Short mmCIF file of C-alpha atoms in Angstrom, two decimals:
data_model
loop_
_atom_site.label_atom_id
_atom_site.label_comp_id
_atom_site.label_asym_id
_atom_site.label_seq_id
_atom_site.Cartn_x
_atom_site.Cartn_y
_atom_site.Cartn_z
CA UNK Q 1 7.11 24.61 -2.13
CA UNK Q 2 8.88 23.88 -5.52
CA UNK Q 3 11.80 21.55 -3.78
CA UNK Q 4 9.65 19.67 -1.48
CA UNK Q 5 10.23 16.38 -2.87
CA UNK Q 6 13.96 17.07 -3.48
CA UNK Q 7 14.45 18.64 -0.18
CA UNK Q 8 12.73 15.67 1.44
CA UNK Q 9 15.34 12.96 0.09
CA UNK Q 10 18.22 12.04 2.42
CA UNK Q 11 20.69 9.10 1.31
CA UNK Q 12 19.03 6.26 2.69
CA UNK Q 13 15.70 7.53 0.83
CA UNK Q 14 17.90 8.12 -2.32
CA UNK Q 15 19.06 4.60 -2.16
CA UNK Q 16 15.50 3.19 -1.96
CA UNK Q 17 14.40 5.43 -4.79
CA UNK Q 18 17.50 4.29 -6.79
CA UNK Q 19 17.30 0.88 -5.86
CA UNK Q 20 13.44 0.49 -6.81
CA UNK Q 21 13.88 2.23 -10.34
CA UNK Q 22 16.89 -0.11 -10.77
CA UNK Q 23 14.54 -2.84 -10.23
CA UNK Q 24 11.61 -1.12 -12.45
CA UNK Q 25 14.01 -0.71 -15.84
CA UNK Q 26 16.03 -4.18 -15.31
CA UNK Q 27 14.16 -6.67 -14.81
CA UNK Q 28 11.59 -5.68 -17.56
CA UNK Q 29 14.56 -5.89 -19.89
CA UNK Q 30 15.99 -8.62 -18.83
CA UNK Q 31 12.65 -10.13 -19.42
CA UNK Q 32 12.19 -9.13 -22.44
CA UNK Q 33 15.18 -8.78 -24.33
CA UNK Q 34 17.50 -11.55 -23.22
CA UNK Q 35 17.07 -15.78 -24.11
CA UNK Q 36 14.84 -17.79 -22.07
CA UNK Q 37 18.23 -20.26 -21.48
CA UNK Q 38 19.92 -16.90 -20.48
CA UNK Q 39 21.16 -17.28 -16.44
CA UNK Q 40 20.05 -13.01 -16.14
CA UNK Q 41 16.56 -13.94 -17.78
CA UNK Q 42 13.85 -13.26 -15.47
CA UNK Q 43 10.95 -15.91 -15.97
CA UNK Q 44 7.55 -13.95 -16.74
CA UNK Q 45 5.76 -15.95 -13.43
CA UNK Q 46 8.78 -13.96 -11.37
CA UNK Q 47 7.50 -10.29 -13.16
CA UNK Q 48 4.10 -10.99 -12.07
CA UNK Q 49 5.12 -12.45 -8.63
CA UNK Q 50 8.13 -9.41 -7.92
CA UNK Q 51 4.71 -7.18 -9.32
CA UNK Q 52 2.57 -8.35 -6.49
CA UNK Q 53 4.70 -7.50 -3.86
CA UNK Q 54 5.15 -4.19 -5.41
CA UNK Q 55 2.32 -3.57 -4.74
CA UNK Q 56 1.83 -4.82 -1.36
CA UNK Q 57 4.86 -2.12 -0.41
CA UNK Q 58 2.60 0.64 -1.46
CA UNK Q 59 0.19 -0.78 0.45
CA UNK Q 60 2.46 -0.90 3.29
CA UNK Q 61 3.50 2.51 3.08
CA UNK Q 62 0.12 4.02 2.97
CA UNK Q 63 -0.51 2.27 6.21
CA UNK Q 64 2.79 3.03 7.78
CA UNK Q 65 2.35 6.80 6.90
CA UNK Q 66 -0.71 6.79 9.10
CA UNK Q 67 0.12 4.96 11.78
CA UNK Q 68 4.08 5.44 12.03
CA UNK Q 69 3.29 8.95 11.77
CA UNK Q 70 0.03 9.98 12.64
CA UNK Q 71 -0.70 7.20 15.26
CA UNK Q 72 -3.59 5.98 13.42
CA UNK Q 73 -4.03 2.24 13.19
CA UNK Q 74 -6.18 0.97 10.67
CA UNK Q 75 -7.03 -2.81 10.69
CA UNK Q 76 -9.05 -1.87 7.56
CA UNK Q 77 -6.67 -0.95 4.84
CA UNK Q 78 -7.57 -4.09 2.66
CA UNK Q 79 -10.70 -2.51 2.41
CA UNK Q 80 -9.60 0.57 0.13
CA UNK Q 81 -7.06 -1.72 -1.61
CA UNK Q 82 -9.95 -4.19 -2.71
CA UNK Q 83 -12.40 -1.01 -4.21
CA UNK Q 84 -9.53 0.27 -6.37
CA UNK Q 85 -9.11 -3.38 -7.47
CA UNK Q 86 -12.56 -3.41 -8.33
CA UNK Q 87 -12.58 -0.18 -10.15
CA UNK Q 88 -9.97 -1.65 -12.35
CA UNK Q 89 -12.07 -5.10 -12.31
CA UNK Q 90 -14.58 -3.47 -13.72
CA UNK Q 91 -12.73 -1.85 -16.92
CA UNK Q 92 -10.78 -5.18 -17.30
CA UNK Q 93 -14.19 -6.70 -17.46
CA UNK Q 94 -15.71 -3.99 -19.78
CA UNK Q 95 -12.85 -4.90 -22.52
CA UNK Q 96 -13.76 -8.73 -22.52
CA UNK Q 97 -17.03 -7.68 -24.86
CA UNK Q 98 -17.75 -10.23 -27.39
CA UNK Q 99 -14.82 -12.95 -26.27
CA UNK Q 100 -16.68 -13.67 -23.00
CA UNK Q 101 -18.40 -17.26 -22.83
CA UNK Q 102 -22.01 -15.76 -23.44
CA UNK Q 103 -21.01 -13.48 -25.94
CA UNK Q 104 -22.82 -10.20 -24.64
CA UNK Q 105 -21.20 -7.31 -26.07
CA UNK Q 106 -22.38 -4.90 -22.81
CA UNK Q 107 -22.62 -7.44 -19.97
CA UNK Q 108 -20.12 -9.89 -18.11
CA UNK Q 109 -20.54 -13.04 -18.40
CA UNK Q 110 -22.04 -13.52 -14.67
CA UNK Q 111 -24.69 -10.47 -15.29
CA UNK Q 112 -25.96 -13.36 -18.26
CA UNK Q 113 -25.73 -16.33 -16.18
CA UNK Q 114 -27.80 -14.93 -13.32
CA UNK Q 115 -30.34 -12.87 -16.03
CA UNK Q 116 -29.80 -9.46 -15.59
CA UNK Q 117 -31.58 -7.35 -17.85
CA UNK Q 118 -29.46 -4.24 -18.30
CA UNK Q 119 -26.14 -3.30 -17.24
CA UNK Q 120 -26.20 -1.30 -14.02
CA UNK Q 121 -25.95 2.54 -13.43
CA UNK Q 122 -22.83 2.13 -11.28
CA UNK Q 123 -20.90 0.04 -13.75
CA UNK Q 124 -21.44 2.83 -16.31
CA UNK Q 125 -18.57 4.88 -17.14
CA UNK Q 126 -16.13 1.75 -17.01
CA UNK Q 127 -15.26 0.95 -20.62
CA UNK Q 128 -13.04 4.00 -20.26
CA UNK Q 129 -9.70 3.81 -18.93
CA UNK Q 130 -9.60 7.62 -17.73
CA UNK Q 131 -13.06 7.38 -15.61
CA UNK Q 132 -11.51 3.73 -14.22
CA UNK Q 133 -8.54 5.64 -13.32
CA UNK Q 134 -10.34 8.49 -11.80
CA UNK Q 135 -12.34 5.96 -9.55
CA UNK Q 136 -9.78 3.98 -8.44
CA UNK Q 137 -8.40 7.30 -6.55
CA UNK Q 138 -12.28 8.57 -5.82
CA UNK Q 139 -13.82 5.72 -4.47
CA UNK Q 140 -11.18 4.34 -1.62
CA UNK Q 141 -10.63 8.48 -0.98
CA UNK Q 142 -14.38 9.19 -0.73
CA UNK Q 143 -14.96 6.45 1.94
CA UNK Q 144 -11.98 7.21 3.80
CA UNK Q 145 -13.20 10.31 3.98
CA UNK Q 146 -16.95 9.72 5.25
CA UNK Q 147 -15.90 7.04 7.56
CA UNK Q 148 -12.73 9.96 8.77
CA UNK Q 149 -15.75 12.40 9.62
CA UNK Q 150 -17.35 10.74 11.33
CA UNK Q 151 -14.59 9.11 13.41
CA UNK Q 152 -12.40 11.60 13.87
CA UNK Q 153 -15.47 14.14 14.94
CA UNK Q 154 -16.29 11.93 16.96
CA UNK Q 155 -12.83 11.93 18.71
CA UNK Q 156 -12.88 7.80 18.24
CA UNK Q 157 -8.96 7.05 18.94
CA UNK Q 158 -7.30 3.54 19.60
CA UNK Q 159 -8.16 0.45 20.03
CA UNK Q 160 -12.00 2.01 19.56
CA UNK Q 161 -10.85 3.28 16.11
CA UNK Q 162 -9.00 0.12 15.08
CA UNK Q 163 -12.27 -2.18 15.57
CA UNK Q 164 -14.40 0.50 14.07
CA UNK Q 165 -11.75 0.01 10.52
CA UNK Q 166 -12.19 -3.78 10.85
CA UNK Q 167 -15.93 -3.55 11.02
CA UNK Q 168 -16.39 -1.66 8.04
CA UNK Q 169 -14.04 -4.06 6.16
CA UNK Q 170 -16.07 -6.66 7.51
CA UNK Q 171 -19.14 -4.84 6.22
CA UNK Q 172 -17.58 -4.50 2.77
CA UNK Q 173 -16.95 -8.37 2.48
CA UNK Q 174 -20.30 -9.46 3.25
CA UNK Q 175 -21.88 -6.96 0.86
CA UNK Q 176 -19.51 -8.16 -1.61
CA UNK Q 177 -20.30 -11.58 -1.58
CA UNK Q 178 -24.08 -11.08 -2.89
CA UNK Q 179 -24.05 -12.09 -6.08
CA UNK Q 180 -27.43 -9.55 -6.61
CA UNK Q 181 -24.74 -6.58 -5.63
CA UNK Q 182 -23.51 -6.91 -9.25
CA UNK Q 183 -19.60 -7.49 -8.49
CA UNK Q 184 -19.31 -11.47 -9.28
CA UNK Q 185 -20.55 -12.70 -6.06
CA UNK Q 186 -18.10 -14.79 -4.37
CA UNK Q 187 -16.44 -15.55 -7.62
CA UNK Q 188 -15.58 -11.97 -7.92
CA UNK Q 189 -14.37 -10.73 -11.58
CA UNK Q 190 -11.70 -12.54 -13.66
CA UNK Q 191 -11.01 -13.90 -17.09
CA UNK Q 192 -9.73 -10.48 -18.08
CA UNK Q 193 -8.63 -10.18 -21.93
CA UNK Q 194 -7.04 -6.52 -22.64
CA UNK Q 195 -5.62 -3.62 -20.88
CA UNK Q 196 -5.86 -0.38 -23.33
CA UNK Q 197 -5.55 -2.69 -26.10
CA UNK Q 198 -2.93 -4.66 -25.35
CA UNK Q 199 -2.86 -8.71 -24.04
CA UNK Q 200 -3.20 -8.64 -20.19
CA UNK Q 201 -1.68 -11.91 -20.50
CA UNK Q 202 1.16 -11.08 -22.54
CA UNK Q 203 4.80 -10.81 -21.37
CA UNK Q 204 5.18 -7.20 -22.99
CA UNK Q 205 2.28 -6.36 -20.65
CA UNK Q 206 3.16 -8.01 -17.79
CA UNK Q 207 6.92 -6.49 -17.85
CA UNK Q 208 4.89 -3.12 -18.30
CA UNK Q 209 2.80 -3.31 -15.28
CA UNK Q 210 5.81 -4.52 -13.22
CA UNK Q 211 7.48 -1.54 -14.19
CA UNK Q 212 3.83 0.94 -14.02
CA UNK Q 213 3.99 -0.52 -10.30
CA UNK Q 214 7.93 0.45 -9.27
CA UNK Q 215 7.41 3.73 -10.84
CA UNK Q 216 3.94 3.99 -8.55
CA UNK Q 217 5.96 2.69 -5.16
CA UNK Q 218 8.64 5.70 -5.88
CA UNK Q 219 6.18 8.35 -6.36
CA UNK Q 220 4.13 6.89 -3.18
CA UNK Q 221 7.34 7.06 -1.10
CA UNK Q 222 7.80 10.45 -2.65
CA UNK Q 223 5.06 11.82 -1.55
CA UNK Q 224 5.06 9.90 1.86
CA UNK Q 225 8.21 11.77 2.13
CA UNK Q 226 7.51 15.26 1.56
CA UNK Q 227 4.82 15.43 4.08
CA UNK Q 228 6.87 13.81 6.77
CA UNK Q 229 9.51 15.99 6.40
CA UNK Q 230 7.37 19.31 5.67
CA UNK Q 231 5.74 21.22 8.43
CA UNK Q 232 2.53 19.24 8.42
CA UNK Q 233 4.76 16.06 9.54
CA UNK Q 234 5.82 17.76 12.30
CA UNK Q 235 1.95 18.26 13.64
CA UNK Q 236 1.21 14.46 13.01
CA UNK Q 237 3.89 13.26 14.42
CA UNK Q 238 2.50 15.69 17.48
CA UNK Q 239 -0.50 14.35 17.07
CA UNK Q 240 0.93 10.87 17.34
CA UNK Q 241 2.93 11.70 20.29
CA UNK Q 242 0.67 13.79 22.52
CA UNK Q 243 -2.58 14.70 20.79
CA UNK Q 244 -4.20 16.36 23.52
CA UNK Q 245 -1.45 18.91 23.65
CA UNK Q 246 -1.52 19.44 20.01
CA UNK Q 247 -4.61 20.29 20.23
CA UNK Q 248 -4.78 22.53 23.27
CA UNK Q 249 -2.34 24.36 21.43
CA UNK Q 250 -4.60 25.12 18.75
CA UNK Q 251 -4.68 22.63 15.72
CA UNK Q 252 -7.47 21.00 14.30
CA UNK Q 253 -6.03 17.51 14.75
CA UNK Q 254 -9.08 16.33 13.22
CA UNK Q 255 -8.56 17.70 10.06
CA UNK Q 256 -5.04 17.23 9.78
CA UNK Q 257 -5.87 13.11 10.81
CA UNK Q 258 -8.43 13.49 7.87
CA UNK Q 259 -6.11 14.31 5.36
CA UNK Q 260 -3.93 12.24 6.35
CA UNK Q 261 -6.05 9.47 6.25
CA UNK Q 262 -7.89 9.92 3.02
CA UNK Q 263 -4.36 10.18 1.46
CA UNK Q 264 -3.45 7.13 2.45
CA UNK Q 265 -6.87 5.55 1.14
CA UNK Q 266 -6.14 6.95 -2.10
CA UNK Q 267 -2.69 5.28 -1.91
CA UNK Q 268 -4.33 1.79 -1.32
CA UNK Q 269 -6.35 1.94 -4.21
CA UNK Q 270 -3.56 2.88 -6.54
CA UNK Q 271 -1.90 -0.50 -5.40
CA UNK Q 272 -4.78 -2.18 -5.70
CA UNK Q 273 -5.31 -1.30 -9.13
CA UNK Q 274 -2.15 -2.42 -10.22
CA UNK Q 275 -2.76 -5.88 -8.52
CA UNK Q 276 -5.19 -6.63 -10.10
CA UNK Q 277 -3.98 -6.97 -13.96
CA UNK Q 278 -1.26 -9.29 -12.59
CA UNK Q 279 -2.67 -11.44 -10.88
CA UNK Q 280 -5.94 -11.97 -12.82
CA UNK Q 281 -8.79 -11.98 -10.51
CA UNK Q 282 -10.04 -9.53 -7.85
CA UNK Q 283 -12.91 -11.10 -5.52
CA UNK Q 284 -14.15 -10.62 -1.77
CA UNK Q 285 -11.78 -12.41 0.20
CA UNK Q 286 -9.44 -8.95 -0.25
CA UNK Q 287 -11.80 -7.78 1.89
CA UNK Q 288 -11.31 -10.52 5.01
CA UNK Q 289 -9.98 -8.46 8.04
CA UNK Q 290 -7.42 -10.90 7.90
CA UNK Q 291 -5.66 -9.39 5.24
CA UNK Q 292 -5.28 -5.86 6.87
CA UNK Q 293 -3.95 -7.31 9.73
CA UNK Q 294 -1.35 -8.84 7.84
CA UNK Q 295 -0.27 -5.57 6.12
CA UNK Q 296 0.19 -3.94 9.43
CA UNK Q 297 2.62 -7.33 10.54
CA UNK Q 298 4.55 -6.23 7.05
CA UNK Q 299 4.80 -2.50 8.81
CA UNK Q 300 5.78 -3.63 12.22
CA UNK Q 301 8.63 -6.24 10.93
CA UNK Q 302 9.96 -3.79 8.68
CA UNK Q 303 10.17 -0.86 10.69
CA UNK Q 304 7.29 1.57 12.06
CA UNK Q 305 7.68 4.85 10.92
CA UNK Q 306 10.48 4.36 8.32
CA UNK Q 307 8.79 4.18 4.84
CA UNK Q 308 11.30 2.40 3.27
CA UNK Q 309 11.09 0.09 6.11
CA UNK Q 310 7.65 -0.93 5.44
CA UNK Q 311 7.80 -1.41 1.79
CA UNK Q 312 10.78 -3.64 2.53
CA UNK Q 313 8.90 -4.81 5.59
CA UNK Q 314 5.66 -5.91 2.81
CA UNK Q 315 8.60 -7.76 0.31
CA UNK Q 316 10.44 -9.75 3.06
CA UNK Q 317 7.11 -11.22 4.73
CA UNK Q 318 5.43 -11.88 1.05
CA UNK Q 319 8.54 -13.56 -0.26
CA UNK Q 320 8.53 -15.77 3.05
CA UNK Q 321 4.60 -16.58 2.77
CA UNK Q 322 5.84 -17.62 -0.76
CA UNK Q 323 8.27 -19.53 0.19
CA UNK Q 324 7.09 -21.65 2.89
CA UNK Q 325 3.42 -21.85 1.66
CA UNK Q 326 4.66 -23.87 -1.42
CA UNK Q 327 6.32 -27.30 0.81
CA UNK Q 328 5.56 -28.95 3.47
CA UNK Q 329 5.58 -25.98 6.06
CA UNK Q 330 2.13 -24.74 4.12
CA UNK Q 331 -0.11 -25.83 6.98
CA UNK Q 332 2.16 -24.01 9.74
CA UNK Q 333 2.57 -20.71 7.78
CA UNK Q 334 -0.01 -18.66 9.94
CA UNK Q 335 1.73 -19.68 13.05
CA UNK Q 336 4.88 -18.84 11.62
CA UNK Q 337 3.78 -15.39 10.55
CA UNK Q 338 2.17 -15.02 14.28
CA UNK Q 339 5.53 -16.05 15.30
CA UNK Q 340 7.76 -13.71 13.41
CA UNK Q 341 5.22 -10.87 14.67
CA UNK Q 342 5.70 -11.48 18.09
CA UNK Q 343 9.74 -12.01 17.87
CA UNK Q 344 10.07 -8.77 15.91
CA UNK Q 345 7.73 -7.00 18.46
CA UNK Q 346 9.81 -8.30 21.66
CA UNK Q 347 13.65 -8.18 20.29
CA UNK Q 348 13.65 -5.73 17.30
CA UNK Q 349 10.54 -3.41 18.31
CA UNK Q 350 11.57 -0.52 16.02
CA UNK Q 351 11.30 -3.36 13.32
CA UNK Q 352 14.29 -4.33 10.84
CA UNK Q 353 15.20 -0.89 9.48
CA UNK Q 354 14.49 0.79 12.69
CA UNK Q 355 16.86 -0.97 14.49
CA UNK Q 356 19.79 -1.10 11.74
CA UNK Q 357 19.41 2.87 11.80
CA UNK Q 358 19.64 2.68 15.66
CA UNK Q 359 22.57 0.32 16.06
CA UNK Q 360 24.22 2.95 13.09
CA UNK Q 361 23.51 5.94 14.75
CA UNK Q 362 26.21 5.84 17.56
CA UNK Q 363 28.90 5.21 14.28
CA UNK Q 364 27.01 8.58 12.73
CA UNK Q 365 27.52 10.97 15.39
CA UNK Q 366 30.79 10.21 16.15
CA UNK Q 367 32.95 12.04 13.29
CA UNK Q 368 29.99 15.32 13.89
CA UNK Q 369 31.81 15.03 17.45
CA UNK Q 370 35.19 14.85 16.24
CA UNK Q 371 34.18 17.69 13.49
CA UNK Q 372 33.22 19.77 16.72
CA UNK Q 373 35.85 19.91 19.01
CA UNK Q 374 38.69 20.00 15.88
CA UNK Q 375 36.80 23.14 14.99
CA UNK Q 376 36.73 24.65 18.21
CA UNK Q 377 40.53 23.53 18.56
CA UNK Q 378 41.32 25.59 15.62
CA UNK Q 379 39.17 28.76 17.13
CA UNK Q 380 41.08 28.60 20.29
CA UNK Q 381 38.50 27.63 22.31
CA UNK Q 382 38.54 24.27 24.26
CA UNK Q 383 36.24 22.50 27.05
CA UNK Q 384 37.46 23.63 30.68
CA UNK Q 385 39.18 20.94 32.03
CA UNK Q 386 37.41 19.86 35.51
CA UNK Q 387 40.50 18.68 37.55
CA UNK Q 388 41.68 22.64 37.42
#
């Protein structure tokens, strides 16, 4: 359908999309082109920052598009954002050539340390930014798919499916962490130099990726949006509902959760490799279960099954661990995060933007009523009245 995406925008989705590409164009200018003494300069440590939690939002809405919509939920989404942060890793590290401490033109600098003889066959391909690319999308979408397979074949729903998603996470840490894997160990992959040519470290670059990242988030909700809206959102959110029925009625829920799901892998890698470049480093620990669990509190407080409410869901939660992580509160941040998960989930349990567009609604639907019975005023026709 040519007007999918257009068709799909209403105005509060308009306003995100406007909002975000506000964000994207500004504060790379402002940045860049106005004095550091200026009051509307953004520092360069707030671009990278801002460009972290970017990226968390696409996270966040590849999680909340499964499981606000589909009813899938994954407590191992970190999982597909670490690969395509290693994918990227691994062309970052593939620029550093000559420059690196050892000086090895083909390997990194931890393939030397620990004697590795050649380069191996999987890193191949990754001094090219188009195959990097390419497997930042393949890789998270090829094990989403595998592990979907299986699982959804399987008819492995729930609670059952959410431990299954923190295993393999799990999995993925541990085999990380061997430094004979070839990914840095525990130490993971760092010291990055260039980016197709240019600084990584540079505040040109950095003002770039921030704005790489915003354009990313809009095309992510974008998408999220046309397939919510389309035909197909209609059967997930069936299939979230009552997926027995949906399927007694003749759709292969299994293949539409499949999609679905690999989609949203694929989405998770995308963020990921845009993380990586600003902040510098990419190890295992993106892999703890811990994390995952985290981006589904960023859903829940910003609204399940909203979109927009879990990207702003991702930025309100970051910005707090920020905040209080960085004083005295640092050691009480984890209950206060456990805290703000269970307040949101007993008073505001359709999250922040869930529960604004609730409490709006009522204020909505009131001139359509008015609209109604003016028209039907004008047509001569009226409600009976029940005292005659």
């Amino acid at each position: 359908m040519p007007h999918a995406l257009t068709r799909s925008l209403d105005r509060g989705a308009t306003a995100f999309v406007l909002v975000v590409a506000a964000c994207g164009i500004l504060i790379p200018l402002s940045n860049l082109l106005l004095p550091a003494g200026s009051v509307f300069q953004v520092p360069t440590y707030l671009v990278a920052l801002w460009g972290k939690y970017v990226c968390y939002a696409i996270l966040a809405l590849a999680i909340d598009l499964i499981w606000g919509y589909c009813g899938i939920l994954s407590l191992g989404h970190g999982a597909f954002f670490a690969l395509g942060g290693y994918a990227m890793g691994m062309y970052l590290m593939r620029q550093i050539g000559t420059r690196g401490v050892y000086g090895n033109p083909v390997l990194p600098d931890f393939m030397v340390f620990l004697n590795w003889p050649e380069l191996p066959w999987y890193w191949y391909g990754f001094d090219r930014f188009w195959f990097a690319a390419l497997m930042v999308v393949v890789v998270p979408g090829l094990l989403a798919f595998c592990f979907g397979w299986f699982a959804f074949r399987s008819r492995v729903t729930g609670v059952y499916l959410s431990i299954i998603t923190q295993a393999m996470t799990y999995a993925l840490l541990l085999g990380f962490f061997r430094n004979n894997f070839g990914f840095g160990g525990n130490n993971g992959l760092t010291d990055f130099k260039d980016i197709l040519g240019f600084n990584v470290q540079a505040d040109g670059t950095r003002a770039t990726l921030f704005a790489l990242s915003c354009f990313a988030l809009i095309i992510g909700f974008l998408i999220c949006r046309a397939v919510v809206t389309s035909k197909l959102g209609k059967v997930l959110i069936a299939i979230r509902d009552a997926e027995s029925r949906t399927r007694f009625i003749g759709y292969r829920v299994e293949s539409y959760k499949l999609f679905v799901f690999t989609l949203s892998a694929c989405m998770a890698g995308v963020a990921g490799a845009l993380y990586v470049p600003q902040v510098g480093i990419i190890n295992p620990s993106e892999f703890a279960p811990a994390n995952s669990i985290e981006a589904v509190i960023w859903v829940a407080v910003g609204g399940r099954g909203t979109l927009a409410g879990a990207a702003l869901g991702a930025i309100v939660v970051n910005y707090a661990k920020t905040y209080f992580t960085s004083g005295p509160l640092a050691p009480y941040w984890l209950f206060m995060l456990g805290a703000m998960f269970v307040l949101v989930t007993l008073l505001l349990p359709k999250g922040i933007v869930g529960t604004f567009s609730a409490l709006r609604q009522p204020f909505m639907a009131r001139p359509a009523t008015i609209d109604v019975q003016s028209a039907a005023r004008e047509d001569g026709v009226s409600e009976p009245n029940m005292a005659e």
